[in-house]
Coordinates of C-alpha atoms and ligand atoms in Angstrom, one line a residue:
M237 CA 132.6 141.8 27.3
N238 CA 134.3 142.9 24.1
P239 CA 137.9 141.4 24.4
R240 CA 139.5 144.7 23.4
R241 CA 137.5 146.5 26.1
R242 CA 138.6 143.8 28.6
T243 CA 142.2 144.4 27.6
F244 CA 141.8 148.1 27.9
L245 CA 140.3 147.8 31.4
K246 CA 143.2 145.6 32.4
Q247 CA 145.6 148.1 31.1
L248 CA 143.9 150.9 33.0
A249 CA 143.9 148.8 36.2
A250 CA 147.6 148.2 35.7
G251 CA 148.1 151.9 35.6
V252 CA 149.4 151.9 32.0
A253 CA 149.7 155.4 30.7
A254 CA 147.4 156.5 27.9
T255 CA 150.4 157.1 25.6
S256 CA 151.4 153.4 25.7
L257 CA 147.9 152.1 24.9
S258 CA 146.8 150.9 21.5
P259 CA 145.1 153.5 19.3
L260 CA 141.6 152.0 20.0
S261 CA 142.2 152.0 23.7
T262 CA 143.5 155.6 23.6
R263 CA 140.2 156.6 21.9
L264 CA 138.2 154.7 24.5
H265 CA 140.2 156.3 27.2
A266 CA 139.5 159.8 25.7
A267 CA 135.8 158.9 25.3
H268 CA 135.7 157.7 28.9
H269 CA 137.1 161.1 30.1
A270 CA 134.9 163.1 27.8
S271 CA 131.8 161.3 29.2
Q272 CA 133.0 162.1 32.7
K273 CA 133.7 165.8 32.1
K274 CA 131.0 168.1 33.3
L275 CA 129.8 170.6 30.7
G276 CA 129.9 174.2 31.6
V277 CA 126.6 176.1 31.6
A278 CA 126.1 179.9 31.4
L279 CA 122.8 181.2 32.5
V280 CA 121.6 184.3 30.5
G281 CA 119.2 186.4 32.6
L282 CA 119.2 186.0 36.4
G283 CA 115.6 186.5 37.1
G284 CA 113.2 184.4 39.2
Y285 CA 113.5 181.1 37.3
A286 CA 117.3 181.1 36.9
T287 CA 117.8 182.2 40.5
R288 CA 115.2 180.0 42.3
Q289 CA 115.1 176.9 40.1
L290 CA 117.9 176.5 37.6
A291 CA 121.0 177.5 39.7
P292 CA 119.9 175.2 42.6
A293 CA 119.1 172.4 40.1
L294 CA 122.6 172.8 38.5
Q295 CA 124.1 171.9 41.9
K296 CA 122.3 168.5 41.6
T297 CA 123.4 167.7 38.0
S298 CA 126.0 165.0 37.3
R299 CA 127.0 166.1 33.8
C300 CA 126.6 170.0 34.1
S301 CA 128.3 172.7 36.1
L302 CA 127.2 176.3 36.6
R303 CA 130.2 178.0 35.2
G304 CA 129.1 181.3 33.7
I305 CA 126.5 184.1 34.0
V306 CA 125.2 186.8 31.7
T307 CA 123.5 189.7 33.5
G308 CA 122.8 193.4 33.0
T309 CA 122.7 194.0 36.8
K310 CA 126.2 194.7 38.2
K311 CA 125.4 193.8 41.8
K312 CA 124.3 190.3 40.8
E313 CA 127.8 189.6 39.5
K314 CA 129.3 189.4 43.0
I315 CA 126.3 187.7 44.6
W316 CA 126.5 184.9 42.1
A317 CA 130.3 184.7 42.1
D318 CA 130.2 184.4 45.9
K319 CA 127.3 181.9 46.0
Y320 CA 128.3 179.6 43.2
G321 CA 132.0 180.2 42.7
V322 CA 131.5 181.6 39.2
D323 CA 134.9 182.9 38.1
T324 CA 134.9 186.6 37.0
S325 CA 136.4 185.4 33.7
H326 CA 133.1 183.8 32.9
I327 CA 130.8 186.7 33.8
Y328 CA 129.3 188.6 30.9
N329 CA 126.8 191.4 30.4
Y330 CA 124.5 191.9 27.3
E331 CA 127.2 194.0 25.6
T332 CA 130.1 191.6 26.2
F333 CA 128.0 188.4 25.6
D334 CA 129.4 187.6 22.2
S335 CA 132.9 187.2 23.5
I336 CA 131.7 184.0 25.2
A337 CA 132.8 182.5 21.9
N338 CA 136.4 182.7 23.2
D339 CA 135.5 181.0 26.5
P340 CA 136.1 177.3 26.3
A341 CA 134.8 176.7 29.8
I342 CA 131.3 177.3 28.6
D343 CA 129.7 174.5 26.5
I344 CA 126.0 175.4 27.0
V345 CA 124.2 178.8 27.0
Y346 CA 120.8 178.7 28.8
V347 CA 118.5 181.6 27.8
V348 CA 116.2 182.5 30.7
L349 CA 115.1 186.0 29.4
P350 CA 111.6 187.4 28.6
N351 CA 110.1 185.5 25.7
S352 CA 110.7 188.2 23.0
M353 CA 114.5 188.0 23.7
H354 CA 114.8 184.2 23.3
K355 CA 115.4 184.3 19.5
E356 CA 118.2 187.0 19.6
Y357 CA 120.1 185.2 22.4
V358 CA 119.7 181.7 21.0
I359 CA 121.1 182.9 17.6
R360 CA 123.9 184.9 19.2
A361 CA 124.8 181.9 21.4
A362 CA 124.8 179.5 18.4
Q363 CA 127.0 182.0 16.5
A364 CA 129.4 181.9 19.4
G365 CA 129.6 178.1 18.9
K366 CA 127.7 177.2 22.1
H367 CA 125.0 174.5 22.5
V368 CA 121.7 176.2 23.6
I369 CA 118.8 175.7 25.8
T370 CA 116.1 178.3 25.7
E371 CA 113.2 178.7 28.0
K372 CA 109.6 178.1 26.9
P373 CA 107.9 179.5 24.9
M374 CA 110.7 178.9 22.5
G375 CA 109.8 182.0 20.4
L376 CA 107.0 184.4 19.8
N377 CA 105.8 182.5 16.7
A378 CA 106.7 179.6 14.4
A379 CA 108.8 181.8 12.2
E380 CA 111.1 182.7 15.1
C381 CA 111.4 179.1 16.1
R382 CA 112.4 178.1 12.5
E383 CA 115.1 180.9 12.5
M384 CA 116.5 179.6 15.8
I385 CA 116.6 176.0 14.5
A386 CA 118.3 177.1 11.3
A387 CA 120.9 179.1 13.2
C388 CA 121.8 176.2 15.4
K389 CA 121.9 173.8 12.5
A390 CA 124.2 176.2 10.6
A391 CA 126.5 176.6 13.6
G392 CA 126.5 172.8 14.2
V393 CA 125.2 173.2 17.8
K394 CA 122.4 171.5 19.6
L395 CA 119.2 173.3 20.7
S396 CA 116.6 172.4 23.3
V397 CA 113.7 174.0 25.0
G398 CA 113.2 174.1 28.8
Y399 CA 110.3 171.5 29.0
R400 CA 111.4 170.3 32.4
L401 CA 108.2 168.1 32.9
R402 CA 109.3 165.8 30.1
F403 CA 111.8 164.4 32.6
E404 CA 109.3 164.1 35.5
P405 CA 108.9 160.3 36.0
N406 CA 105.1 160.2 36.4
T407 CA 104.7 162.5 33.3
M408 CA 106.9 160.1 31.5
L409 CA 104.7 157.1 32.5
I410 CA 101.6 158.8 31.0
E411 CA 103.6 159.7 27.9
K412 CA 104.6 156.0 27.6
A413 CA 101.0 154.8 28.1
G414 CA 99.9 156.9 25.2
R415 CA 102.8 155.8 23.0
E416 CA 102.5 152.1 23.7
K417 CA 98.7 152.1 24.0
T418 CA 98.9 149.9 27.1
M419 CA 95.3 150.9 28.1
G420 CA 94.2 151.2 24.5
A421 CA 94.1 154.3 22.4
V422 CA 93.7 157.7 23.9
R423 CA 90.1 159.0 23.4
Y424 CA 90.1 162.2 25.4
V425 CA 92.5 164.5 27.2
Q426 CA 91.7 167.3 29.6
S427 CA 94.7 169.6 30.3
E428 CA 94.7 172.8 32.3
M429 CA 97.2 175.3 33.6
G430 CA 96.6 178.7 35.1
F431 CA 97.5 180.9 38.0
R432 CA 96.5 184.3 39.4
I433 CA 99.1 186.7 38.1
G434 CA 100.2 189.5 40.5
D435 CA 102.1 192.7 39.7
P436 CA 100.3 194.5 36.8
A437 CA 103.7 196.1 35.8
Q438 CA 105.5 192.9 34.9
W439 CA 106.8 192.0 31.5
R440 CA 104.4 189.0 31.2
L441 CA 101.6 191.5 30.7
R442 CA 103.4 193.5 27.9
H443 CA 102.7 192.1 24.5
S444 CA 106.1 193.3 23.1
L445 CA 108.0 191.2 25.7
A446 CA 105.7 188.3 26.3
G447 CA 104.2 187.8 22.8
G448 CA 100.9 186.8 24.4
G449 CA 99.4 186.2 27.9
A450 CA 98.4 183.1 29.8
M451 CA 98.5 181.0 26.5
M452 CA 102.2 181.8 25.7
D453 CA 103.3 181.5 29.3
V454 CA 101.4 178.5 30.8
G455 CA 98.9 177.4 28.2
I456 CA 101.8 175.8 26.5
Y457 CA 101.9 173.2 29.4
A458 CA 98.3 172.3 28.5
I459 CA 99.3 171.9 24.9
Q460 CA 102.3 169.8 25.9
G461 CA 100.0 167.7 28.1
A462 CA 97.6 166.9 25.2
R463 CA 100.5 166.2 22.8
Y464 CA 102.6 164.0 25.1
S465 CA 99.6 162.0 26.4
T466 CA 98.4 161.2 22.9
S467 CA 101.8 160.9 21.1
E468 CA 100.0 162.7 18.3
E469 CA 100.0 166.1 16.7
P470 CA 96.7 168.0 16.6
V471 CA 95.2 168.5 13.2
S472 CA 92.8 171.3 14.1
V473 CA 91.9 173.6 17.0
R474 CA 88.9 175.8 18.0
A475 CA 89.4 178.4 20.8
Q476 CA 87.4 180.8 23.0
E477 CA 88.7 183.8 24.9
F478 CA 87.3 185.3 28.2
K479 CA 88.4 188.6 29.7
T480 CA 87.2 189.9 33.1
D481 CA 89.9 192.6 33.6
P482 CA 90.3 194.5 30.3
V483 CA 92.7 197.0 32.0
K484 CA 95.2 194.6 33.4
F485 CA 94.9 192.4 30.4
A486 CA 94.8 195.2 27.8
E487 CA 97.7 193.8 25.8
V488 CA 97.5 190.0 26.4
D489 CA 95.0 187.2 26.8
E490 CA 93.7 186.5 30.3
T491 CA 91.8 183.2 29.9
I492 CA 91.5 180.9 26.8
T493 CA 89.8 177.5 26.5
W494 CA 90.4 175.4 23.4
Q495 CA 89.7 172.0 21.9
M496 CA 91.9 170.0 19.6
K497 CA 91.3 167.1 17.3
F498 CA 94.0 164.4 16.7
P499 CA 94.4 162.2 13.7
S500 CA 93.3 159.0 15.6
G501 CA 90.0 160.7 16.5
A502 CA 91.2 161.6 20.1
I503 CA 90.0 165.0 21.3
S504 CA 91.3 167.4 24.0
N505 CA 89.8 170.2 26.0
S506 CA 92.1 172.7 27.6
T507 CA 92.1 175.8 29.7
T508 CA 94.7 178.4 30.5
S509 CA 94.3 181.5 32.7
Y510 CA 96.1 184.4 34.4
S511 CA 93.1 184.9 36.7
F512 CA 92.6 181.5 38.4
G513 CA 94.6 178.6 39.5
V514 CA 94.3 175.3 37.6
N515 CA 96.9 172.6 37.2
E516 CA 95.6 169.2 36.1
L517 CA 95.8 166.5 33.4
T518 CA 93.2 163.7 32.8
V519 CA 93.5 161.1 30.1
S520 CA 90.7 158.7 29.1
Y521 CA 91.9 155.6 27.2
E522 CA 89.8 152.9 25.6
R523 CA 90.4 150.9 28.8
G524 CA 90.8 153.1 31.9
R525 CA 92.0 156.5 32.9
A526 CA 95.0 158.4 34.1
G527 CA 95.5 161.7 35.8
L528 CA 98.1 164.1 37.3
R529 CA 97.3 166.7 39.9
P530 CA 99.2 168.8 40.1
A531 CA 100.4 168.2 36.6
N532 CA 102.9 171.0 36.0
R533 CA 104.5 172.0 39.3
Y534 CA 108.2 171.9 40.0
T535 CA 107.7 169.2 42.6
G536 CA 104.8 167.0 43.8
V537 CA 103.5 165.9 40.4
A538 CA 101.4 162.9 41.4
G539 CA 98.3 161.0 40.3
Y540 CA 97.2 157.6 38.9
L541 CA 97.6 155.4 35.8
G542 CA 94.8 152.9 35.7
N543 CA 94.8 151.2 39.1
E544 CA 98.4 152.3 39.8
V545 CA 99.0 155.2 42.2
L546 CA 101.7 157.6 40.9
A547 CA 103.4 159.0 44.0
A548 CA 105.4 162.2 43.7
A549 CA 109.1 161.4 42.8
P550 CA 111.8 163.2 44.8
I551 CA 113.8 164.4 41.9
S552 CA 114.8 167.7 40.3
Q553 CA 113.1 168.0 36.9
Q554 CA 115.5 170.7 35.8
A555 CA 118.6 168.7 36.9
L556 CA 117.4 165.7 34.9
Q557 CA 116.5 168.0 31.9
M558 CA 120.0 169.6 31.9
D559 CA 121.8 166.3 32.4
D560 CA 119.9 164.8 29.5
F561 CA 120.9 167.7 27.2
A562 CA 124.6 167.2 28.3
R563 CA 124.2 163.5 27.5
C564 CA 122.8 164.4 24.0
I565 CA 125.8 166.6 23.4
S566 CA 128.3 163.9 24.6
E567 CA 126.6 161.1 22.7
D568 CA 125.6 163.2 19.7
D569 CA 121.9 162.4 20.3
T570 CA 118.8 164.5 19.6
S571 CA 117.0 165.9 22.6
K572 CA 113.4 164.9 23.0
I573 CA 112.8 168.5 23.8
S574 CA 114.6 169.8 20.7
G575 CA 113.9 173.0 18.8
E576 CA 111.5 171.0 16.6
E577 CA 109.4 170.2 19.7
G578 CA 109.3 173.9 20.6
L579 CA 108.2 174.7 17.0
K580 CA 105.3 172.2 17.2
D581 CA 103.9 174.0 20.2
A582 CA 104.4 177.4 18.5
L583 CA 102.3 176.1 15.5
V584 CA 99.5 175.1 17.9
I585 CA 99.6 178.5 19.6
E586 CA 99.4 180.2 16.3
A587 CA 96.3 178.2 15.3
I588 CA 94.7 179.0 18.7
Y589 CA 95.2 182.7 18.2
E590 CA 94.0 182.4 14.6
S591 CA 90.8 180.7 15.7
L592 CA 90.2 183.5 18.2
R593 CA 90.6 186.1 15.4
R594 CA 88.1 184.1 13.3
G595 CA 85.5 184.1 16.1
G596 CA 86.3 180.6 17.4
T597 CA 86.0 178.6 14.1
S598 CA 88.1 175.5 13.6
V599 CA 91.6 176.2 12.3
A600 CA 94.0 173.6 10.8
V601 CA 97.3 173.3 12.7
Ligands
NAD149 P1 111.9 187.2 35.5 O1 111.1 188.4 35.2 O2 111.9 186.7 36.9 O3 113.4 187.3 34.9 C1 113.6 187.9 33.7 C2 115.1 188.2 33.6 O4 115.4 188.9 32.4 C3 115.5 189.2 34.7 O5 116.8 188.9 35.2 C4 115.6 190.5 34.0 O6 116.6 191.4 34.6 C5 116.1 190.1 32.6 N1 115.8 191.0 31.6 C6 116.6 191.4 30.6 N2 116.0 192.3 29.8 C7 114.8 192.5 30.2 C8 113.7 193.3 29.8 N3 113.8 194.1 28.7 N4 112.5 193.3 30.5 C9 112.4 192.5 31.6 N5 113.4 191.7 32.0 C10 114.6 191.7 31.4 O7 111.2 186.0 34.6 P2 111.4 184.5 34.7 O8 110.2 184.0 35.5 O9 112.7 184.1 35.2 O10 111.2 184.0 33.2 C11 112.2 184.0 32.3 C12 111.9 183.0 31.2 O11 111.8 181.7 31.8 C13 110.6 183.2 30.5 O12 110.7 182.9 29.1 C14 109.6 182.2 31.2 O13 108.6 181.7 30.3 C15 110.6 181.1 31.5 N6 110.2 180.3 32.7 C16 110.1 179.0 32.6 C17 109.7 178.2 33.6 C18 109.7 176.7 33.5 O14 109.2 176.0 34.4 N7 110.3 176.1 32.5 C19 109.4 178.8 34.8 C20 109.4 180.2 34.9 C21 109.8 180.9 33.8

């Protein structure tokens, strides 16, 4: 152990007050306390994901604490204050949101609103001096993502996207196998994510709020799957669209299949849909295969990696995701799910939609 650190620990053990410590020790002491302090998170938009996943996950974090809420629904204020002990001084609505700048208890603003509102609230949060997490898809297009990245950079705050699966242990093993080529290079990836969507009146089916259909909402998981398993960025994409219910899906895509080519020669084939359930990842390496089924659920992500069985890990993906962002803030590190990562997916989605517009021809990403 570093002798200065040993001395510092001895002084701490002897109950020496911080004021009597050497300057270096004082700094270490302060750093120790900073790393112990939980960062205050304010959730913006208390819909299904914030209520059923993020708030419970925040109870399991070690570096974060649910300290604030932003809601347009008056009756949710008391419900959340009672359930999570959120103090009224940290409760905002969409009109008072900007005054969060004067609330030192809030370190991180987590935007959990419909897709078309992410950009505005990310930028307003950054301008209020808060670090920001935004839900996926980061923005409606690459230009929006670039604006958000620029706003956070200008404000000197960190930005990340809610890609919870990147902290799921089995997903991380497959990511590592691609990066380290432990079974040789990746040759082929099949990634799929779809579900049967219900209520025809919901915002996910309105283009102005969602920016697209299954592709924007859950196709992004299949893109992530292909990108994290290969550790490469696609160079081109070719896409096909299928619509069985032109009334329900009048404004947004229902089912899309697409193929991507990667610089190494690896290829991927993916499907997303709002009319059937599919939730799987398969990777073929030069030597052997890997798979996850389900690949994208909140719990139970399980499969195999070569001969190894990947049993579901009893963890909260969202708790690990938020704790890692808090760690990045405390250690001034860059999140692996930064704004740039969200931008990369937005560029792929744009190429997929462009390929559809061009009748399925190959489009460069
Ligand atoms: P939701 O419809 O359940 O909640 C949306 C919230 O936004 C509600 O509280 C609603 O009151 C509020 N809102 C404010 N203005 C609105 C408007 N003009 N129209 C509609 N709602 C408005 O949606 P959700 O499932 O919680 O999704 C929110 C975001 O989280 C989306 O971007 C979605 O893609 C993302 N999400 C991510 C995951 C994940 O696993 N990472 C899972 C679900 C949702």
